[in-house]
Amino acid sequence: MIGVGKMKQYTNVLDKPLTKGKQEVSLSAFAFLFSELVQYNQTQVDNIGELERRLEDAGYAVGARVLELLCHRDKGNRRETRLLGILSFVHSTVWKVLFGKVADSLEKGTEHEDEYMISEKELLVNRFISIPKDMGTFNCGAFVAGIVRGVLDGAGFPAVVTAHFVPVDGQQRPRTTILIKFAEEVLHREARLG
Amino acid sequence: MAPVAPRSGDAIFANIERVNAELFTLTYGAIVRQLLTDLEEVEEVNKQLEQMGYNIGIRLIDEFLAKSNVSRCVDFRETADVIAKVGFKMFLGVTASVSNWDAEGTCCSIILEDNPLVDFVELPDTCQGLYYCNILSGVIRGALEMVSMKTEVTWIRDVLRGDDVFELQVKLLKQVPEEYPYKDDE
């Protein structure tokens, strides 16, 4: 065989230089991959709650890694410690890196002190997905909810994160809202920090 | 209408919608992790990844043919070239090269230097038998089966196992002639 010029071999993956994050793949490659993820999980569960939980767990793993990667690469090893800081980190930086744009809106819940909502007109992961009627309120955005939960948990803000469809007048497809409910300790800490 | 000339992989990639490769990489990692937790046996995971790739491949070929305007490939050589230059570029944004043709022209190697699936990945000692990118072999097998070629796709070299590039061996087993789906006399 003709001798191929060897690329510099890194024995340890941690020694490899970090990519700049500018590489792209086609949307359809991601959509195919995501659809296989959902289809595989459908074979492993009996009900919708389980399916959502599994998608969320998959997203959690992504979120934890995205936090580390972005803090190291884009934020110079600094991590947000305040509630509004981490929320705007998720809403702008994380969304921009993963989905190419900042999230549509970030709102504070009116009924409860510990609830915040990130809304998106059409989640990237849901773009090519249609939910059959018998699956009721199932939302593949559970994957994105998992990503958000992974980021928040890794940053020290434990929360329960869920994805919901919110029908909008005049629009055929409903808007998706990621509902973030922070744990008690986060609010206590935030109050203490003033 | 005059037939449109086939577009190069770069041109198509520039025109389609793209997402960040890191989202893709991390999602694929989550899938492999889920499979390893559920199935535990590395061989089972390899098979499942190949099956998932197959499911993707049979749908991917439609999009590939629609977007790339390639004409019917004359022989297997051209097929392999098109997969490496146009297919990989169009979906993964990387170009592969073809080499190691055998005497009959039915077996070749596709070489990938850059692979977005394996950024940040290291195989632990417990998973040494895992073909991490096995989904790619399923995709190629599925896509070619939909255009009447039965193939066998195996990994020859794998960066995660210590080699310097990814090398996939694609072997044409047989050309299945297209069958008319309806019987004439029914």
Coordinates of C-alpha atoms in Angstrom, one line a residue:
Chain A
M1 CA 0.0 0.0 0.0
I2 CA 1.2 3.5 -0.7
G3 CA 2.6 5.2 2.4
V4 CA 0.0 7.7 3.6
G5 CA 1.3 10.7 5.4
K6 CA 0.4 10.2 9.0
M7 CA -1.6 12.9 10.8
K8 CA -0.2 13.9 14.1
Q9 CA -1.4 11.2 16.4
Y10 CA -2.7 12.2 19.8
T11 CA -2.7 9.3 22.2
N12 CA -4.9 11.2 24.6
V13 CA -8.1 12.7 23.3
L14 CA -7.7 15.5 25.9
D15 CA -4.5 16.6 24.2
K16 CA -6.2 17.2 20.8
P17 CA -6.8 20.9 20.1
L18 CA -10.4 21.9 20.5
T19 CA -12.3 22.7 17.4
K20 CA -13.5 26.2 16.9
G21 CA -17.1 25.1 16.7
K22 CA -17.6 26.3 13.2
Q23 CA -18.0 23.0 11.5
E24 CA -21.4 22.2 10.2
V25 CA -23.3 19.2 9.0
S26 CA -26.5 19.1 7.0
L27 CA -29.8 19.7 8.8
S28 CA -31.1 16.5 7.2
A29 CA -28.3 14.4 8.7
F30 CA -29.2 15.7 12.1
A31 CA -32.9 15.2 11.5
F32 CA -32.3 11.6 10.4
L33 CA -30.2 10.9 13.4
F34 CA -32.8 12.4 15.8
S35 CA -35.6 10.4 14.2
E36 CA -33.6 7.2 14.7
L37 CA -33.1 8.2 18.4
V38 CA -36.8 8.7 18.8
Q39 CA -37.7 5.5 16.9
Y40 CA -35.2 3.4 18.9
N41 CA -36.6 4.7 22.2
Q42 CA -40.1 4.0 21.1
T43 CA -39.2 0.3 20.9
Q44 CA -37.8 0.4 24.4
V45 CA -40.8 1.9 26.3
D46 CA -44.4 1.2 27.0
N47 CA -45.8 4.7 27.5
I48 CA -45.3 8.3 26.6
G49 CA -44.0 9.3 30.0
E50 CA -41.1 6.8 29.7
L51 CA -40.4 8.0 26.2
E52 CA -40.2 11.6 27.3
R53 CA -37.9 10.6 30.2
R54 CA -35.5 8.8 27.9
L55 CA -35.3 11.6 25.4
E56 CA -34.7 13.9 28.3
D57 CA -31.9 11.7 29.6
A58 CA -30.3 11.7 26.2
G59 CA -30.5 15.5 26.2
Y60 CA -29.2 15.8 29.7
A61 CA -25.9 14.2 28.6
V62 CA -25.7 16.6 25.7
G63 CA -26.4 19.6 27.9
A64 CA -23.7 18.7 30.5
R65 CA -21.1 18.5 27.8
V66 CA -22.2 21.7 26.0
L67 CA -21.9 23.6 29.3
E68 CA -18.3 22.4 29.8
L69 CA -17.4 23.1 26.1
L70 CA -18.9 26.6 26.0
C71 CA -17.5 27.7 29.3
H72 CA -14.1 26.6 28.3
R73 CA -14.1 27.8 24.8
D74 CA -16.3 30.9 24.7
K75 CA -16.3 32.2 28.2
G76 CA -12.7 31.7 29.1
N77 CA -13.4 29.2 31.9
R78 CA -16.0 31.5 33.6
R79 CA -19.4 30.2 34.6
E80 CA -22.4 32.1 35.5
T81 CA -23.4 32.0 39.2
R82 CA -26.5 34.2 39.2
L83 CA -29.9 33.0 38.1
L84 CA -30.5 35.6 35.5
G85 CA -27.0 35.1 34.3
I86 CA -27.3 31.4 33.7
L87 CA -30.8 31.9 32.1
S88 CA -29.5 34.4 29.6
F89 CA -26.5 32.1 29.0
V90 CA -28.9 29.3 28.0
H91 CA -31.2 31.6 26.1
S92 CA -28.5 33.3 24.1
T93 CA -25.1 31.4 24.0
V94 CA -26.3 27.8 24.2
W95 CA -29.1 28.3 21.8
K96 CA -26.9 30.2 19.4
V97 CA -24.3 27.5 19.3
L98 CA -26.7 24.6 19.1
F99 CA -29.4 26.0 17.0
G100 CA -27.8 28.9 15.2
K101 CA -30.0 31.6 16.7
V102 CA -31.0 32.9 20.1
A103 CA -34.2 31.6 21.6
D104 CA -37.3 33.6 20.7
S105 CA -38.1 34.7 24.2
L106 CA -37.3 34.3 27.9
E107 CA -40.1 35.0 30.3
K108 CA -40.6 34.8 34.1
G109 CA -43.6 32.9 35.2
T110 CA -46.3 35.0 36.7
E111 CA -47.9 32.4 38.9
H112 CA -44.8 31.0 40.6
E113 CA -41.6 32.6 41.7
D114 CA -39.4 29.7 40.6
E115 CA -40.7 29.3 37.1
Y116 CA -39.2 30.6 33.9
M117 CA -40.0 29.9 30.3
I118 CA -38.0 29.9 27.1
S119 CA -40.1 29.9 24.0
E120 CA -39.4 29.0 20.5
K121 CA -41.7 29.2 17.5
E122 CA -40.4 26.0 16.0
L123 CA -37.8 23.9 17.8
L124 CA -35.2 22.6 15.4
V125 CA -35.7 19.1 16.6
N126 CA -39.4 19.2 16.0
R127 CA -39.2 20.5 12.5
F128 CA -39.7 17.3 10.7
I129 CA -41.7 15.5 13.4
S130 CA -45.4 15.2 13.5
I131 CA -47.1 13.7 16.6
P132 CA -49.9 11.2 15.9
K133 CA -53.2 11.9 17.8
D134 CA -52.9 8.9 20.0
M135 CA -49.7 10.2 21.6
G136 CA -51.5 13.1 23.1
T137 CA -49.2 15.7 24.6
F138 CA -45.9 14.0 23.8
N139 CA -43.3 16.5 22.6
C140 CA -39.9 15.6 21.2
G141 CA -38.8 18.9 22.6
A142 CA -38.2 16.8 25.7
F143 CA -34.7 16.3 24.2
V144 CA -34.1 20.0 24.3
A145 CA -35.6 20.2 27.8
G146 CA -33.0 17.6 28.7
I147 CA -30.3 19.7 27.2
V148 CA -31.4 22.7 29.3
R149 CA -31.6 20.6 32.4
G150 CA -28.1 19.3 31.8
V151 CA -26.7 22.8 31.4
L152 CA -28.5 24.1 34.5
D153 CA -27.6 21.1 36.6
G154 CA -24.0 21.2 35.6
A155 CA -23.9 24.9 36.5
G156 CA -25.3 24.3 40.0
F157 CA -28.9 25.3 39.4
P158 CA -30.9 22.1 39.8
A159 CA -34.3 22.4 38.1
V160 CA -37.2 20.4 36.6
V161 CA -37.4 21.2 32.9
T162 CA -40.2 20.2 30.6
A163 CA -41.3 21.0 27.1
H164 CA -44.9 22.0 26.2
F165 CA -46.8 22.9 23.2
V166 CA -48.7 26.2 23.4
P167 CA -51.2 26.8 20.6
V168 CA -50.9 30.2 19.1
D169 CA -53.8 32.0 17.3
G170 CA -53.2 32.4 13.6
Q171 CA -50.4 29.8 13.5
Q172 CA -50.9 26.3 12.3
R173 CA -48.1 24.7 14.4
P174 CA -48.1 25.4 18.1
R175 CA -45.3 27.3 19.8
T176 CA -43.0 25.3 22.0
T177 CA -42.3 26.5 25.5
I178 CA -39.5 25.0 27.7
L179 CA -40.7 25.4 31.3
I180 CA -37.9 25.7 33.9
K181 CA -38.8 25.2 37.5
F182 CA -35.9 25.8 39.8
A183 CA -35.3 23.9 43.0
E184 CA -35.9 25.5 46.4
E185 CA -32.2 25.8 47.2
V186 CA -31.5 27.8 44.1
L187 CA -34.0 30.5 45.1
H188 CA -32.7 30.6 48.7
R189 CA -29.2 31.0 47.4
E190 CA -30.3 33.7 45.0
A191 CA -32.0 35.6 47.8
R192 CA -28.9 35.3 50.0
L193 CA -26.7 36.7 47.3
G194 CA -29.0 39.7 47.0
Chain B
M1 CA -36.2 20.1 -20.1
A2 CA -32.5 19.7 -20.6
P3 CA -31.0 17.5 -17.9
V4 CA -29.4 19.5 -15.1
A5 CA -25.7 18.8 -14.7
P6 CA -24.8 17.1 -11.4
R7 CA -23.7 19.6 -8.8
S8 CA -20.5 19.2 -6.8
G9 CA -20.7 18.3 -3.2
D10 CA -19.5 21.7 -2.1
A11 CA -22.1 23.5 -4.1
I12 CA -24.9 21.4 -2.6
F13 CA -23.6 21.7 0.9
A14 CA -23.5 25.5 0.5
N15 CA -27.1 25.6 -0.5
I16 CA -28.8 23.3 2.1
E17 CA -29.7 24.2 5.6
R18 CA -26.9 23.3 8.1
V19 CA -26.7 22.8 11.8
N20 CA -23.8 23.0 14.2
A21 CA -21.7 19.8 13.9
E22 CA -21.3 19.7 17.7
L23 CA -25.0 19.2 18.3
F24 CA -24.8 16.4 15.8
T25 CA -21.7 14.9 17.5
L26 CA -23.2 15.1 21.0
T27 CA -26.5 13.7 19.9
Y28 CA -24.8 10.7 18.3
G29 CA -22.8 10.2 21.5
A30 CA -26.0 10.2 23.5
I31 CA -27.4 7.6 21.2
V32 CA -24.4 5.3 21.5
R33 CA -24.4 5.8 25.3
Q34 CA -28.0 4.8 25.5
L35 CA -27.4 1.7 23.4
L36 CA -24.5 0.7 25.5
T37 CA -26.6 1.0 28.7
D38 CA -29.5 -0.9 27.2
L39 CA -27.8 -3.6 25.3
E40 CA -24.6 -4.0 27.3
E41 CA -23.0 -6.3 24.8
V42 CA -20.7 -4.5 22.4
E43 CA -21.6 -6.8 19.5
E44 CA -25.3 -6.0 20.0
V45 CA -24.6 -2.3 20.0
N46 CA -22.6 -2.7 16.7
K47 CA -25.5 -4.5 15.2
Q48 CA -28.1 -2.0 16.4
L49 CA -26.0 1.0 15.1
E50 CA -25.8 -0.7 11.7
Q51 CA -29.5 -1.3 11.7
M52 CA -30.2 2.3 12.6
G53 CA -27.9 3.4 9.8
Y54 CA -29.7 1.1 7.4
N55 CA -33.0 2.8 8.3
I56 CA -31.5 6.2 7.7
G57 CA -29.8 5.1 4.5
I58 CA -33.0 3.9 2.8
R59 CA -34.5 7.3 3.3
L60 CA -31.3 9.3 2.8
I61 CA -30.9 8.0 -0.7
D62 CA -34.1 9.8 -1.8
E63 CA -32.9 13.1 -0.6
F64 CA -29.4 12.5 -2.0
L65 CA -30.8 11.8 -5.5
A66 CA -33.2 14.7 -5.3
K67 CA -30.6 17.3 -4.3
S68 CA -27.6 16.2 -6.2
N69 CA -28.9 15.5 -9.7
V70 CA -26.4 12.8 -10.3
S71 CA -27.2 10.7 -13.3
R72 CA -27.3 6.9 -13.1
C73 CA -23.8 5.6 -12.3
V74 CA -22.3 3.5 -15.1
D75 CA -20.4 1.2 -12.8
F76 CA -19.5 0.6 -9.2
R77 CA -16.4 2.8 -9.5
E78 CA -18.5 5.8 -10.3
T79 CA -20.9 4.9 -7.5
A80 CA -18.1 4.8 -4.9
D81 CA -16.7 8.1 -6.2
V82 CA -20.1 9.8 -6.0
I83 CA -20.6 8.5 -2.4
A84 CA -17.2 9.8 -1.3
K85 CA -17.2 13.1 -3.1
V86 CA -20.8 14.2 -3.1
G87 CA -22.6 12.1 -0.5
F88 CA -20.3 12.6 2.4
K89 CA -19.8 16.2 1.6
M90 CA -23.5 16.8 1.3
F91 CA -24.5 15.3 4.6
L92 CA -21.5 15.5 6.9
G93 CA -19.6 18.3 5.3
V94 CA -16.4 16.3 4.9
T95 CA -14.9 14.8 1.8
A96 CA -13.8 11.2 1.6
S97 CA -11.5 9.6 -0.9
V98 CA -11.7 6.2 -2.6
S99 CA -8.8 3.8 -3.0
N100 CA -7.8 0.1 -2.9
W101 CA -9.8 -1.0 -5.9
D102 CA -9.6 -4.8 -6.4
A103 CA -9.1 -6.4 -9.8
E104 CA -12.8 -6.8 -10.7
G105 CA -13.8 -3.4 -9.6
T106 CA -16.3 -4.6 -7.0
C107 CA -14.5 -3.8 -3.8
C108 CA -13.0 -0.5 -2.7
S109 CA -12.1 1.4 0.4
I110 CA -13.6 4.8 1.3
I111 CA -11.2 6.8 3.4
L112 CA -12.3 9.5 5.8
E113 CA -9.8 11.7 7.5
D114 CA -12.2 14.0 9.2
N115 CA -15.2 12.6 10.9
P116 CA -17.7 14.8 12.8
L117 CA -19.1 11.8 14.6
V118 CA -16.0 11.2 16.7
D119 CA -15.1 14.7 17.9
F120 CA -14.4 14.5 21.7
V121 CA -14.6 10.7 21.7
E122 CA -12.4 8.2 23.3
L123 CA -13.1 4.5 23.6
P124 CA -12.8 3.2 27.2
D125 CA -11.2 -0.2 27.8
T126 CA -14.5 -1.9 28.4
C127 CA -15.7 -1.0 24.9
Q128 CA -12.7 -2.0 22.8
G129 CA -14.8 -4.1 20.4
L130 CA -17.2 -1.2 19.6
Y131 CA -17.3 0.2 16.1
Y132 CA -18.3 3.7 17.2
C133 CA -19.2 4.9 13.7
N134 CA -21.0 1.8 12.6
I135 CA -24.0 3.9 11.7
L136 CA -22.1 5.0 8.7
S137 CA -21.7 1.5 7.3
G138 CA -25.5 1.0 7.7
V139 CA -26.2 4.2 5.9
I140 CA -24.1 3.2 2.9
R141 CA -25.5 -0.3 2.8
G142 CA -29.1 1.0 3.1
A143 CA -28.7 3.7 0.5
L144 CA -27.1 1.3 -2.0
E145 CA -29.7 -1.4 -1.5
M146 CA -32.3 1.1 -2.5
V147 CA -30.6 1.6 -5.8
S148 CA -30.4 -2.1 -6.5
M149 CA -26.9 -2.9 -5.2
K150 CA -26.4 -5.4 -2.4
T151 CA -23.2 -4.6 -0.6
E152 CA -21.3 -5.5 2.5
V153 CA -19.6 -2.7 4.4
T154 CA -17.0 -3.3 7.0
W155 CA -14.5 -1.2 8.9
I156 CA -10.8 -1.7 8.1
R157 CA -9.3 1.1 10.0
D158 CA -10.7 3.1 12.9
V159 CA -9.1 6.2 14.5
L160 CA -10.7 5.4 17.8
R161 CA -8.8 2.1 17.8
G162 CA -5.5 3.7 17.1
D163 CA -5.3 3.9 13.3
D164 CA -4.7 7.2 11.5
V165 CA -7.8 7.4 9.4
F166 CA -11.2 5.8 9.1
E167 CA -11.3 3.2 6.3
L168 CA -14.6 1.6 5.2
Q169 CA -14.5 -1.3 2.8
V170 CA -17.5 -1.4 0.5
K171 CA -17.9 -4.7 -1.3
L172 CA -20.5 -5.1 -4.0
L173 CA -22.1 -8.5 -3.6
K174 CA -24.6 -8.3 -6.4
Q175 CA -26.6 -6.0 -8.6
V176 CA -30.3 -6.8 -8.0
P177 CA -32.3 -6.0 -11.1
E178 CA -35.2 -3.7 -10.4
E179 CA -38.4 -5.6 -10.1
Y180 CA -41.6 -4.3 -11.3
P181 CA -43.8 -4.1 -8.3
Y182 CA -47.0 -5.3 -9.9
K183 CA -47.5 -8.5 -11.7
D184 CA -48.6 -7.9 -15.3
D185 CA -51.5 -10.3 -15.4
E186 CA -53.2 -9.1 -12.2

